[in-house]
Coordinates of C-alpha atoms in Angstrom, one line a residue:
Chain A
M1 CA -25.6 -29.5 83.5
S2 CA -28.9 -28.0 84.1
G3 CA -30.5 -29.5 81.0
E4 CA -29.9 -33.0 82.2
I5 CA -31.8 -32.4 85.4
A6 CA -34.8 -31.2 83.5
M7 CA -34.6 -33.9 80.9
S8 CA -34.5 -36.7 83.4
G9 CA -37.7 -35.7 84.9
D10 CA -37.8 -36.5 88.6
V11 CA -34.6 -35.9 90.5
A12 CA -33.9 -36.9 94.1
G13 CA -32.6 -33.8 95.9
P14 CA -31.8 -33.2 99.5
G15 CA -35.3 -32.0 100.3
G16 CA -37.0 -34.9 98.6
V17 CA -38.0 -35.4 95.0
I18 CA -38.1 -32.4 92.7
H19 CA -40.6 -32.9 89.9
D20 CA -40.4 -31.2 86.5
L21 CA -38.4 -28.0 87.1
G22 CA -40.2 -26.2 84.3
Y23 CA -38.5 -23.7 82.1
Q24 CA -34.9 -23.0 82.8
H25 CA -33.0 -19.9 81.7
Y26 CA -29.6 -20.4 80.0
D27 CA -26.8 -18.8 81.8
G28 CA -23.9 -20.3 80.0
P29 CA -21.6 -18.6 77.5
R30 CA -23.0 -17.1 74.3
L31 CA -20.7 -17.2 71.3
G32 CA -20.3 -14.2 69.0
R33 CA -21.1 -13.7 65.4
A34 CA -17.7 -15.0 64.2
A35 CA -18.2 -18.3 66.0
I36 CA -21.8 -18.6 64.7
I37 CA -20.4 -18.1 61.1
R38 CA -17.8 -20.8 61.8
A39 CA -20.5 -23.2 63.1
L40 CA -22.6 -22.6 60.0
C41 CA -19.6 -23.1 57.8
W42 CA -18.7 -26.4 59.6
H43 CA -22.3 -27.6 59.4
S44 CA -22.4 -26.8 55.6
L45 CA -19.1 -28.5 55.0
R46 CA -20.4 -31.6 56.6
S47 CA -23.5 -31.6 54.5
A48 CA -21.4 -31.0 51.4
F49 CA -20.1 -34.5 52.0
G50 CA -23.5 -35.8 53.0
I51 CA -22.5 -36.2 56.7
G52 CA -25.5 -35.9 58.9
R53 CA -27.8 -36.7 56.0
G54 CA -29.1 -40.0 54.7
A55 CA -27.1 -42.6 52.8
K56 CA -28.2 -41.3 49.4
A57 CA -26.7 -37.9 50.1
K58 CA -23.2 -39.6 50.4
I59 CA -23.2 -41.3 47.0
V60 CA -22.0 -38.4 44.9
P61 CA -19.3 -37.1 47.4
I62 CA -17.9 -40.6 47.9
L63 CA -17.9 -41.5 44.2
T64 CA -16.4 -38.3 43.0
F65 CA -13.7 -38.4 45.7
A66 CA -12.8 -42.0 44.9
I67 CA -12.6 -41.2 41.1
M68 CA -10.5 -38.2 41.8
C69 CA -8.0 -40.3 43.8
L70 CA -7.6 -43.0 41.2
P71 CA -4.8 -41.3 39.2
A72 CA -2.9 -40.8 42.5
V73 CA -3.3 -44.5 43.2
V74 CA -2.2 -45.6 39.7
N75 CA 0.8 -43.3 40.0
A76 CA 1.8 -44.8 43.4
V77 CA 1.7 -48.2 41.8
A78 CA 3.8 -47.0 38.9
A79 CA 6.2 -45.2 41.2
A80 CA 6.6 -48.3 43.3
R81 CA 7.7 -50.3 40.2
G82 CA 10.3 -47.7 39.5
G83 CA 8.4 -45.7 36.9
G84 CA 8.7 -42.4 38.7
R85 CA 5.8 -39.9 38.8
V86 CA 3.5 -40.1 35.8
V87 CA 0.9 -37.6 36.7
P88 CA 1.8 -33.8 36.7
Y89 CA 0.8 -31.8 39.8
D90 CA -0.3 -28.7 38.1
T91 CA -2.8 -30.2 35.7
Y92 CA -3.4 -33.5 37.5
V93 CA -5.6 -35.2 35.0
F94 CA -7.2 -32.2 33.4
Q95 CA -10.2 -33.8 31.8
L96 CA -11.0 -36.0 34.7
R97 CA -10.6 -33.2 37.2
G98 CA -12.9 -30.9 35.2
L99 CA -15.5 -33.6 34.9
V100 CA -15.4 -34.6 38.5
M101 CA -15.5 -31.0 39.8
V102 CA -18.5 -30.2 37.6
I103 CA -20.4 -33.2 38.9
F104 CA -19.5 -32.6 42.5
V105 CA -20.4 -28.9 42.4
A106 CA -23.6 -29.5 40.4
A107 CA -24.7 -32.0 43.0
Q108 CA -23.5 -30.4 46.2
A109 CA -23.9 -26.6 45.7
P110 CA -27.7 -27.0 45.6
E111 CA -27.4 -29.2 48.8
L112 CA -25.9 -26.1 50.5
V113 CA -28.3 -23.4 49.3
S114 CA -31.2 -24.6 47.3
R115 CA -32.7 -26.8 50.0
D116 CA -32.7 -23.8 52.4
L117 CA -34.4 -21.7 49.8
R118 CA -36.9 -24.5 49.1
S119 CA -37.9 -24.8 52.8
H120 CA -37.9 -21.0 53.4
V121 CA -35.6 -21.5 56.3
L122 CA -33.7 -18.3 55.6
P123 CA -35.8 -16.0 57.9
L124 CA -34.7 -18.2 60.8
Y125 CA -31.1 -17.4 60.1
L126 CA -31.8 -13.7 59.5
C127 CA -33.6 -13.2 62.8
R128 CA -30.5 -14.5 64.6
P129 CA -27.4 -12.5 65.4
L130 CA -26.0 -13.2 61.9
R131 CA -25.9 -10.3 59.4
R132 CA -27.4 -10.7 56.0
L133 CA -24.2 -11.6 54.1
D134 CA -22.9 -13.9 56.8
Y135 CA -25.0 -16.7 55.4
P136 CA -23.6 -16.7 51.9
L137 CA -20.1 -16.1 53.3
A138 CA -20.3 -19.2 55.4
K139 CA -21.7 -21.2 52.5
F140 CA -19.0 -20.0 50.1
A141 CA -16.3 -20.9 52.7
A142 CA -17.8 -24.3 53.2
L143 CA -18.1 -25.2 49.5
T144 CA -14.6 -23.9 48.8
A145 CA -13.2 -26.0 51.6
A146 CA -15.1 -29.1 50.2
C147 CA -13.7 -28.4 46.7
L148 CA -10.2 -28.0 48.2
A149 CA -10.5 -31.3 49.9
L150 CA -11.6 -32.9 46.7
I151 CA -8.7 -31.4 44.7
E152 CA -5.8 -31.2 47.1
I153 CA -6.2 -34.6 49.0
P154 CA -5.5 -36.5 45.7
L155 CA -2.6 -34.2 45.0
L156 CA -1.2 -35.0 48.5
L157 CA -1.7 -38.7 47.8
L158 CA 0.1 -38.3 44.5
Y159 CA 2.9 -36.6 46.4
L160 CA 3.1 -39.3 49.1
G161 CA 2.9 -42.1 46.6
T162 CA 5.8 -40.6 44.7
I163 CA 8.1 -39.7 47.6
V164 CA 7.7 -43.1 49.2
S165 CA 9.5 -44.6 46.2
A166 CA 11.8 -41.6 45.7
S167 CA 15.5 -42.0 46.5
G168 CA 17.3 -39.3 48.4
G169 CA 16.5 -35.9 49.9
G170 CA 17.1 -34.1 46.6
A171 CA 14.3 -36.1 44.9
V172 CA 11.9 -35.3 47.7
W173 CA 12.8 -31.6 47.6
S174 CA 12.2 -31.4 43.9
E175 CA 8.9 -33.2 44.3
T176 CA 7.9 -30.7 47.0
R177 CA 8.8 -27.8 44.7
A178 CA 6.6 -29.3 42.0
L179 CA 3.8 -29.9 44.4
I180 CA 3.4 -26.4 45.7
P181 CA 2.3 -24.7 42.4
G182 CA -0.1 -27.6 41.9
L183 CA -1.7 -26.9 45.3
L184 CA -2.0 -23.2 44.4
I185 CA -3.7 -23.9 41.1
G186 CA -6.0 -26.4 42.9
A187 CA -7.0 -23.6 45.2
L188 CA -7.9 -21.4 42.2
W189 CA -10.1 -24.2 41.0
A190 CA -11.8 -24.6 44.3
V191 CA -12.6 -20.9 44.8
L192 CA -14.0 -20.5 41.2
F193 CA -16.0 -23.7 41.2
A194 CA -17.5 -22.9 44.6
A195 CA -18.5 -19.3 43.6
I196 CA -20.0 -20.2 40.3
G197 CA -21.8 -23.2 41.7
L198 CA -23.3 -21.3 44.6
V199 CA -24.5 -18.3 42.6
L200 CA -26.3 -20.6 40.1
A201 CA -27.7 -22.8 42.9
S202 CA -29.0 -19.7 44.8
L203 CA -31.2 -18.8 41.9
T204 CA -33.7 -21.6 42.5
G205 CA -35.1 -23.7 45.3
R206 CA -35.6 -26.6 43.0
R207 CA -32.6 -28.8 43.4
A208 CA -32.9 -30.6 40.1
Y209 CA -33.1 -27.3 38.2
A210 CA -30.0 -26.0 40.1
T211 CA -28.0 -29.1 39.4
G212 CA -29.0 -28.9 35.8
A213 CA -28.2 -25.2 35.5
I214 CA -24.7 -25.7 36.9
A215 CA -23.9 -28.8 34.8
I216 CA -25.2 -27.2 31.7
Y217 CA -23.3 -24.0 32.2
F218 CA -19.9 -25.7 32.9
F219 CA -20.2 -28.4 30.2
L220 CA -21.7 -26.2 27.5
S221 CA -19.1 -23.5 27.9
W222 CA -16.4 -26.1 28.1
S223 CA -17.5 -27.7 24.9
L224 CA -17.8 -24.3 23.2
A225 CA -14.3 -23.5 24.2
S226 CA -13.0 -26.8 22.8
I227 CA -14.8 -26.3 19.6
L228 CA -13.5 -22.7 19.3
I229 CA -10.0 -23.8 20.0
G230 CA -10.4 -26.5 17.3
V231 CA -11.8 -24.3 14.6
T232 CA -9.3 -21.5 15.2
G233 CA -6.4 -23.9 14.7
G234 CA -5.4 -24.2 18.3
R235 CA -4.7 -27.9 18.0
A236 CA -2.2 -27.4 15.2
G237 CA 0.8 -28.6 17.2
P238 CA 3.7 -27.2 19.1
V239 CA 3.9 -24.0 16.9
A240 CA 2.5 -20.8 18.4
S241 CA -1.3 -20.7 18.0
P242 CA -3.1 -17.9 16.2
L243 CA -4.5 -15.2 18.5
A244 CA -8.1 -16.3 18.1
A245 CA -7.2 -19.8 19.4
R246 CA -5.3 -18.3 22.3
L247 CA -8.4 -16.3 23.2
A248 CA -10.9 -19.1 22.7
G249 CA -10.3 -20.5 26.2
L250 CA -11.8 -17.4 27.8
V251 CA -15.4 -18.6 27.2
S252 CA -15.3 -21.3 29.8
P253 CA -14.3 -21.4 33.5
V254 CA -12.5 -24.7 33.1
T255 CA -10.3 -23.4 30.2
V256 CA -9.8 -20.1 31.9
L257 CA -8.3 -22.0 34.8
E258 CA -6.0 -23.8 32.3
G259 CA -5.0 -20.5 30.8
V260 CA -4.3 -19.0 34.1
R261 CA -2.1 -22.0 35.0
Q262 CA 0.0 -21.5 31.9
W263 CA 0.1 -17.8 32.3
L264 CA 1.5 -18.3 35.8
G265 CA 4.2 -20.5 34.4
G266 CA 2.7 -24.0 34.4
T267 CA 4.6 -26.1 31.8
S268 CA 2.6 -29.3 31.6
P269 CA 1.1 -30.0 28.2
S270 CA -2.4 -28.7 27.9
Q271 CA -5.4 -28.9 25.6
V272 CA -5.7 -25.2 25.8
P273 CA -3.2 -23.3 23.6
R274 CA -0.6 -21.4 25.5
P275 CA -2.1 -17.9 25.9
G276 CA 1.3 -16.2 25.5
S277 CA 0.8 -12.4 25.5
A278 CA -2.9 -12.9 26.1
G279 CA -2.2 -14.6 29.4
I280 CA -3.1 -11.6 31.5
L281 CA -6.6 -11.7 29.9
Y282 CA -7.0 -15.1 31.5
G283 CA -6.0 -13.7 34.9
V284 CA -8.5 -10.8 34.4
M285 CA -11.2 -13.3 33.3
F286 CA -10.6 -15.4 36.3
L287 CA -11.2 -12.4 38.6
V288 CA -14.2 -11.2 36.6
L289 CA -15.9 -14.6 36.9
L290 CA -15.1 -14.8 40.6
G291 CA -16.2 -11.3 41.2
A292 CA -19.4 -11.6 39.3
S293 CA -20.3 -14.8 41.0
L294 CA -19.6 -13.5 44.5
G295 CA -21.3 -10.2 43.7
G296 CA -24.3 -12.0 42.4
L297 CA -24.4 -14.2 45.5
A298 CA -24.3 -11.2 47.7
A299 CA -27.0 -9.4 45.8
R300 CA -29.1 -12.5 45.9
Y301 CA -29.0 -12.6 49.7
R302 CA -29.1 -8.9 50.3
K303 CA -32.6 -8.8 49.0
A304 CA -33.8 -12.0 50.6
G305 CA -36.8 -11.3 52.8
V306 CA -37.5 -12.3 56.3
S307 CA -40.9 -13.8 55.6
Chain B
M1 CA -28.5 -24.5 92.4
S2 CA -31.7 -26.1 91.3
D3 CA -33.7 -24.2 94.0
S4 CA -32.6 -20.9 92.8
R5 CA -33.5 -21.8 89.3
V6 CA -37.0 -22.7 90.3
I7 CA -37.4 -19.4 92.0
E8 CA -36.0 -17.6 89.1
S9 CA -38.4 -19.0 86.6
A10 CA -41.3 -18.5 89.1
V11 CA -40.7 -14.8 89.3
G12 CA -40.3 -14.4 85.6
G13 CA -36.6 -14.5 85.1
P14 CA -34.1 -11.8 84.8
G15 CA -33.6 -9.2 82.2
L16 CA -37.1 -7.8 81.7
T17 CA -37.0 -4.1 81.2
P18 CA -39.4 -2.5 83.6
A19 CA -41.2 -0.1 81.3
G20 CA -41.8 -1.1 77.7
V21 CA -40.5 -4.2 76.1
I22 CA -40.8 -2.5 72.8
E23 CA -41.2 1.2 72.2
T24 CA -41.6 3.0 68.9
Q25 CA -41.5 6.7 68.2
A26 CA -43.0 8.2 65.1
L27 CA -41.9 5.1 63.3
T28 CA -42.4 5.4 59.5
K29 CA -41.5 3.1 56.7
R30 CA -42.0 4.0 53.0
Y31 CA -41.0 1.6 50.3
P32 CA -39.5 2.9 47.1
R33 CA -42.7 2.3 45.1
G34 CA -44.5 4.8 47.2
V35 CA -46.1 2.3 49.6
T36 CA -46.3 3.5 53.1
A37 CA -46.2 0.5 55.4
L38 CA -45.9 2.3 58.7
D39 CA -46.9 5.9 59.2
G40 CA -45.8 7.6 62.3
L41 CA -46.4 4.8 64.7
T42 CA -45.8 5.7 68.3
T43 CA -46.7 3.0 70.9
V44 CA -45.4 1.0 73.8
F45 CA -45.6 -2.8 74.3
S46 CA -45.7 -3.7 77.9
P47 CA -44.2 -6.9 79.4
G48 CA -46.5 -9.9 79.2
I49 CA -48.4 -11.2 76.1
T50 CA -49.4 -8.5 73.6
G51 CA -51.6 -9.1 70.6
L52 CA -50.5 -7.2 67.5
I53 CA -53.6 -7.1 65.4
G54 CA -54.4 -5.6 62.1
A55 CA -55.7 -6.6 58.7
N56 CA -53.3 -7.7 56.0
G57 CA -51.2 -4.7 54.9
A58 CA -51.7 -2.9 58.2
G59 CA -48.0 -2.9 58.8
K60 CA -47.6 -5.9 61.2
S61 CA -44.8 -7.6 59.3
T62 CA -42.9 -4.4 58.5
L63 CA -43.0 -3.6 62.2
I64 CA -41.6 -7.0 63.1
K65 CA -38.8 -6.6 60.5
I66 CA -37.9 -3.2 61.9
L67 CA -37.9 -4.6 65.4
L68 CA -35.5 -7.3 64.4
G69 CA -33.3 -4.8 62.7
L70 CA -33.7 -6.3 59.2
V71 CA -35.3 -3.3 57.7
S72 CA -34.4 0.3 58.5
P73 CA -37.2 2.8 59.1
T74 CA -37.5 5.8 56.8
S75 CA -37.8 7.9 59.9
G76 CA -38.6 7.6 63.6
R77 CA -37.0 5.1 65.9
A78 CA -37.8 1.9 67.7
S79 CA -36.2 0.1 70.7
V80 CA -36.5 -3.5 71.8
L81 CA -35.6 -4.6 75.4
G82 CA -34.1 -1.2 75.9
R83 CA -31.8 -1.3 72.8
D84 CA -32.2 0.9 69.8
T85 CA -32.8 -1.1 66.6
A86 CA -30.5 1.1 64.6
V87 CA -27.4 0.2 66.7
G88 CA -28.3 -2.8 68.8
A89 CA -29.9 -5.1 66.3
E90 CA -27.5 -8.0 66.8
R91 CA -28.0 -8.0 70.5
I92 CA -31.7 -7.6 70.0
R93 CA -31.7 -10.7 67.7
T94 CA -29.8 -12.6 70.3
L95 CA -32.4 -11.9 73.0
T96 CA -35.4 -12.3 70.7
G97 CA -37.0 -15.4 69.2
Y98 CA -39.0 -15.0 66.0
M99 CA -41.5 -17.4 64.5
P100 CA -42.4 -16.7 60.9
E101 CA -46.0 -17.2 59.7
H102 CA -45.1 -19.4 56.8
D103 CA -43.4 -22.8 56.5
C104 CA -39.8 -22.5 57.3
L105 CA -38.7 -26.1 58.2
P106 CA -36.5 -28.4 56.1
P107 CA -38.3 -31.8 55.7
D108 CA -35.2 -34.0 55.7
V109 CA -33.8 -33.5 59.2
T110 CA -35.2 -34.5 62.5
G111 CA -36.8 -32.1 64.9
T112 CA -34.1 -32.4 67.4
E113 CA -31.3 -31.9 64.9
F114 CA -33.0 -28.8 63.4
V115 CA -33.6 -27.1 66.7
A116 CA -30.1 -27.9 67.9
H117 CA -28.7 -26.3 64.8
M118 CA -30.9 -23.2 65.3
G119 CA -29.6 -23.1 68.9
R120 CA -26.0 -23.0 67.5
M121 CA -27.1 -20.2 65.2
S122 CA -28.3 -18.3 68.2
G123 CA -24.8 -18.5 69.7
L124 CA -25.0 -21.6 71.9
P125 CA -22.0 -23.9 72.2
A126 CA -22.7 -27.4 70.6
T127 CA -23.4 -29.2 73.9
A128 CA -25.7 -26.5 75.3
A129 CA -27.5 -26.3 71.9
R130 CA -28.3 -30.0 72.0
E131 CA -29.5 -29.9 75.6
R132 CA -31.6 -26.9 75.1
A133 CA -33.0 -28.3 71.9
A134 CA -34.3 -31.4 73.7
E135 CA -35.7 -29.2 76.5
S136 CA -37.4 -26.7 74.1
L137 CA -39.0 -29.6 72.2
R138 CA -40.2 -31.1 75.5
H139 CA -41.7 -27.7 76.5
V140 CA -43.7 -27.5 73.3
G141 CA -44.9 -31.1 73.7
L142 CA -42.8 -33.0 71.3
H143 CA -41.2 -36.1 72.9
E144 CA -40.4 -39.2 71.0
E145 CA -41.5 -37.6 67.7
R146 CA -38.5 -35.3 67.9
Y147 CA -36.3 -38.1 66.5
R148 CA -38.4 -38.3 63.3
L149 CA -37.8 -36.4 60.1
I150 CA -39.8 -33.1 60.1
G151 CA -41.3 -34.0 56.8
T152 CA -43.4 -36.7 58.6
Y153 CA -44.9 -34.2 61.1
S154 CA -48.4 -32.9 61.1
T155 CA -49.1 -29.2 60.7
G156 CA -49.5 -28.9 64.5
M157 CA -46.2 -30.6 65.2
K158 CA -44.5 -28.3 62.7
Q159 CA -45.9 -25.2 64.4
R160 CA -44.5 -26.6 67.6
V161 CA -41.0 -27.0 66.1
K162 CA -41.2 -23.5 64.9
L163 CA -42.1 -22.4 68.4
A164 CA -39.3 -24.6 69.9
Q165 CA -36.6 -23.0 67.7
T166 CA -37.6 -19.6 69.1
L167 CA -37.1 -20.9 72.7
V168 CA -33.8 -22.7 72.2
G169 CA -31.7 -19.5 72.5
D170 CA -33.4 -18.6 75.8
P171 CA -34.9 -15.3 74.6
R172 CA -36.4 -12.5 76.6
L173 CA -38.9 -11.7 73.9
L174 CA -40.8 -13.7 71.3
L175 CA -42.3 -12.3 68.1
L176 CA -44.8 -14.8 66.9
D177 CA -46.3 -14.1 63.5
E178 CA -49.8 -15.7 63.1
P179 CA -48.8 -18.8 65.1
T180 CA -52.1 -20.6 64.6
T181 CA -52.1 -20.4 60.8
G182 CA -53.2 -23.6 59.2
L183 CA -54.3 -25.3 62.5
D184 CA -57.7 -26.9 63.1
P185 CA -59.7 -25.6 66.1
G186 CA -58.2 -28.2 68.5
G187 CA -54.6 -27.3 67.3
R188 CA -55.4 -23.7 67.6
A189 CA -56.5 -24.0 71.2
A190 CA -53.4 -26.1 72.1
M191 CA -51.1 -23.6 70.5
L192 CA -52.7 -20.7 72.3
D193 CA -52.5 -22.5 75.6
L194 CA -48.8 -23.2 75.0
I195 CA -48.2 -19.5 74.2
A196 CA -50.0 -18.5 77.3
R197 CA -47.9 -20.9 79.3
I198 CA -44.7 -19.6 77.8
G199 CA -45.7 -16.0 78.6
G200 CA -46.9 -16.8 82.1
E201 CA -44.8 -19.6 83.6
F202 CA -41.6 -19.0 81.6
G203 CA -41.7 -15.3 82.1
I204 CA -40.9 -14.4 78.5
S205 CA -42.6 -11.4 76.9
I206 CA -44.5 -12.3 73.8
V207 CA -45.9 -10.4 70.8
V208 CA -48.5 -12.4 68.9
S209 CA -49.5 -11.0 65.6
S210 CA -52.9 -12.1 64.4
H211 CA -55.8 -11.0 62.3
L212 CA -58.2 -12.9 64.6
L213 CA -59.3 -10.8 67.5
G214 CA -60.9 -13.9 69.2
E215 CA -57.5 -15.6 69.6
V216 CA -55.7 -12.6 70.9
E217 CA -58.5 -12.1 73.3
R218 CA -58.0 -15.5 74.9
I219 CA -54.4 -15.2 75.9
C220 CA -53.3 -11.6 75.7
D221 CA -52.8 -9.0 78.4
H222 CA -52.5 -6.2 76.0
V223 CA -53.6 -5.4 72.5
V224 CA -51.9 -3.1 69.9
A225 CA -54.1 -2.6 66.9
L226 CA -52.7 -1.2 63.7
E227 CA -54.5 0.3 60.8
R228 CA -52.9 1.5 57.6
G229 CA -49.5 1.7 59.2
G230 CA -50.7 3.8 62.2
L231 CA -51.9 3.0 65.7
L232 CA -55.6 2.3 65.9
R233 CA -55.7 1.5 69.5
A234 CA -53.4 0.2 72.2
D235 CA -54.9 -0.9 75.5
T236 CA -55.1 -3.7 78.0
M237 CA -57.1 -6.7 77.0
T238 CA -59.7 -6.2 79.7
S239 CA -60.7 -2.8 78.3
F240 CA -61.3 -4.5 74.9
T241 CA -63.3 -7.5 76.2
R242 CA -65.4 -5.4 78.5
V243 CA -67.1 -3.7 75.6
S244 CA -67.3 -6.6 73.3
Q245 CA -69.8 -8.9 75.1
V246 CA -72.4 -9.5 72.5
L247 CA -74.5 -12.6 72.0
A248 CA -75.9 -13.6 68.6
V249 CA -79.3 -15.4 68.7
E250 CA -80.6 -16.9 65.6
V251 CA -84.0 -18.5 65.3
E252 CA -85.4 -20.3 62.3
E253 CA -88.5 -18.2 62.4
G254 CA -90.3 -15.6 64.6
R255 CA -87.5 -13.2 65.1
Q256 CA -89.9 -10.3 65.7
E257 CA -91.8 -12.2 68.4
L258 CA -88.5 -13.0 70.0
E259 CA -87.3 -9.4 69.9
A260 CA -90.6 -8.2 71.5
A261 CA -90.4 -10.9 74.2
L262 CA -86.8 -10.1 75.0
T263 CA -87.7 -6.4 75.3
R264 CA -90.5 -7.3 77.7
R265 CA -87.9 -9.2 79.9
G266 CA -85.7 -6.1 79.8
L267 CA -83.2 -7.3 77.2
A268 CA -82.7 -4.9 74.3
S269 CA -81.8 -6.4 71.0
R270 CA -80.8 -5.3 67.6
P271 CA -81.2 -7.3 64.3
D272 CA -78.0 -8.1 62.5
E273 CA -78.3 -10.1 59.3
R274 CA -80.3 -13.2 60.3
A275 CA -79.5 -12.9 64.0
L276 CA -80.5 -10.8 66.9
L277 CA -77.7 -9.2 68.9
V278 CA -78.1 -9.1 72.6
R279 CA -75.7 -7.5 75.1
L280 CA -74.2 -10.2 77.4
E281 CA -74.5 -9.1 81.0
G282 CA -73.6 -12.4 82.6
D283 CA -74.9 -15.9 82.8
A284 CA -78.4 -14.6 83.6
T285 CA -78.6 -13.3 80.0
Y286 CA -78.3 -16.8 78.7
D287 CA -81.0 -18.0 81.1
V288 CA -83.4 -15.3 80.0
I289 CA -82.9 -16.0 76.3
R290 CA -83.3 -19.7 76.9
D291 CA -86.5 -19.2 78.8
V292 CA -88.0 -16.8 76.3
I293 CA -87.2 -19.1 73.4
A294 CA -88.6 -22.1 75.3
D295 CA -91.8 -20.1 76.2
L296 CA -92.3 -19.1 72.6
G297 CA -91.4 -22.6 71.3
L298 CA -89.1 -21.1 68.6
P299 CA -86.7 -23.3 66.7
L300 CA -83.3 -22.1 67.9
N301 CA -80.5 -22.3 65.3
R302 CA -77.7 -20.6 67.1
L303 CA -76.8 -18.9 70.4
E304 CA -73.3 -17.9 70.8
Q305 CA -71.0 -15.1 71.9
R306 CA -70.6 -13.2 68.7
R307 CA -67.5 -14.0 66.8
R308 CA -65.6 -10.8 66.4
R309 CA -63.1 -10.4 63.7
V310 CA -60.5 -7.8 63.8
E311 CA -62.1 -6.0 60.9
E312 CA -65.0 -5.0 63.2
L313 CA -62.6 -3.1 65.4
F314 CA -61.6 -1.1 62.3
R315 CA -65.1 -0.1 61.4
D316 CA -66.3 2.6 63.8
D317 CA -70.0 1.9 63.2
Q318 CA -69.5 -1.8 63.8
A319 CA -67.3 -1.8 66.8
P320 CA -69.3 -3.2 69.7
R321 CA -68.5 -0.4 72.1
D322 CA -70.9 0.8 74.8
D323 CA -72.6 3.4 72.8
Q324 CA -73.2 1.1 69.9
A325 CA -73.9 -2.2 71.6
P326 CA -77.6 -3.0 71.4
G327 CA -78.2 -2.4 75.1
G328 CA -76.7 1.0 75.1
A329 CA -78.5 2.1 72.0
A330 CA -82.0 1.2 73.2

């Protein structure tokens, strides 16, 4: 293409040697706004896993992904020895997943937005064909996709590890039917973690502060929910919990996701009391958290200046 | 194919609107807190390099934001490259490169990666973005350095990367906001030469905002001067420079003697702070001053074309126009 001619300096042409051709106009295709958003999303997704960055940027993504896959690997070994599936799809390993997701989002959401704020690069996006909210939209899509990969790939490994040792089509079919709700719940996790992580990270250009804010918010609210569940008698046993205990999980995104799972019919044992009639409140709370986070993110970038 | 390209760039490239590159009509912007940033601005920016000058708060950045379609005017209208900013902002932003005044570069990527990414954000496919990134960086004078992290660059190199990211999308118009900020005199000169080359050889129209009249003077074909949100003056550069030829002569002692001696040689002068201002008619003026000072044996501190700052343009009594220049007054 034309660029190669200019870059290579002197080029032998039919009329002799052409020296530096100078500035060349671009007459190739120009992609529209949707394609630019996709390009930004892909670029951000890569950086969420530290691809295209230094080795240090890859530590957290690789470690969290490896830890998240461990239960699936353990399960595959157990299944191969005839033990069947030991890890449920809909909760996976609840505590581990919660911990890993908080660490991943706390480390990587600032990577997607805080560093751009820090280096004031936003005006360069705004002066291009993108519209104001395209930037946060692309970032949200990218971090959601990254969280999905982190949650769903281990689930698929879990599935594969189980059906390899399963006997008969019926067993495979029942595994598949169990997997699908697990994937859906995983998607709710991904969307909510991405939204909350990004809105908190977009508040500051200081990466360390953003990471701290995200980790503190998730862990503190989660601890609070656990304490509330404990003191209201939510750990009493299989008997129906008092209403206060059934509402205690509403204070933290992690326990809200557990409440929503049970409200939607998830049956695996949980550390969050079955919400019962309060289940719809968990659904509402999920939407409120998601809506507030995305609304906050949009507001943050709507007023971002060009200089 | 390559022949036609050479010709194309030599004649200035396609897509230039014949009349104004930018036109504004009664453009007004009032912010909620009662600040009026632009107040009925009506002006035309011609093709070529235009200096947009004005003190801080004169409305330069508000004008740039409106031109890019990032801020809506309270009233009035503006068009860029023949497209109305109210409806054609996305197309305008595709055809326009913008260089902000302040730092806007991430330190932890290489120059070439960054500019290629910005090329993609301008709508180029991946391969084209990489090629044009390499080319743009070469045009601004970054060669091997482009593979280094931006964090290791000098201020001058960073300014060049900022300029390269405006070129990567092959714009028809560049909006450069104070492009020499933070540069030393050598870096300033190099940056101005580069801008002049882009405006001339590359055939891209350029608006350079600056508060330094001297810079604008060196490279611009036109000047648009803003004051308190309105148009102070819009004219070709030559009409500005013609009336601003003033020499400042400063001697350690004997200023009165010098003034008298200059008058005898037919050069009127006017005291200004510690210096004498003399209208510069040509090289002969320098010779006369040199001879007079040598004859009198005065210790010369300074003899230079007076450095004009844009503020002077905004003070009627100070503006070195014909009627106020020392020669005309005497």
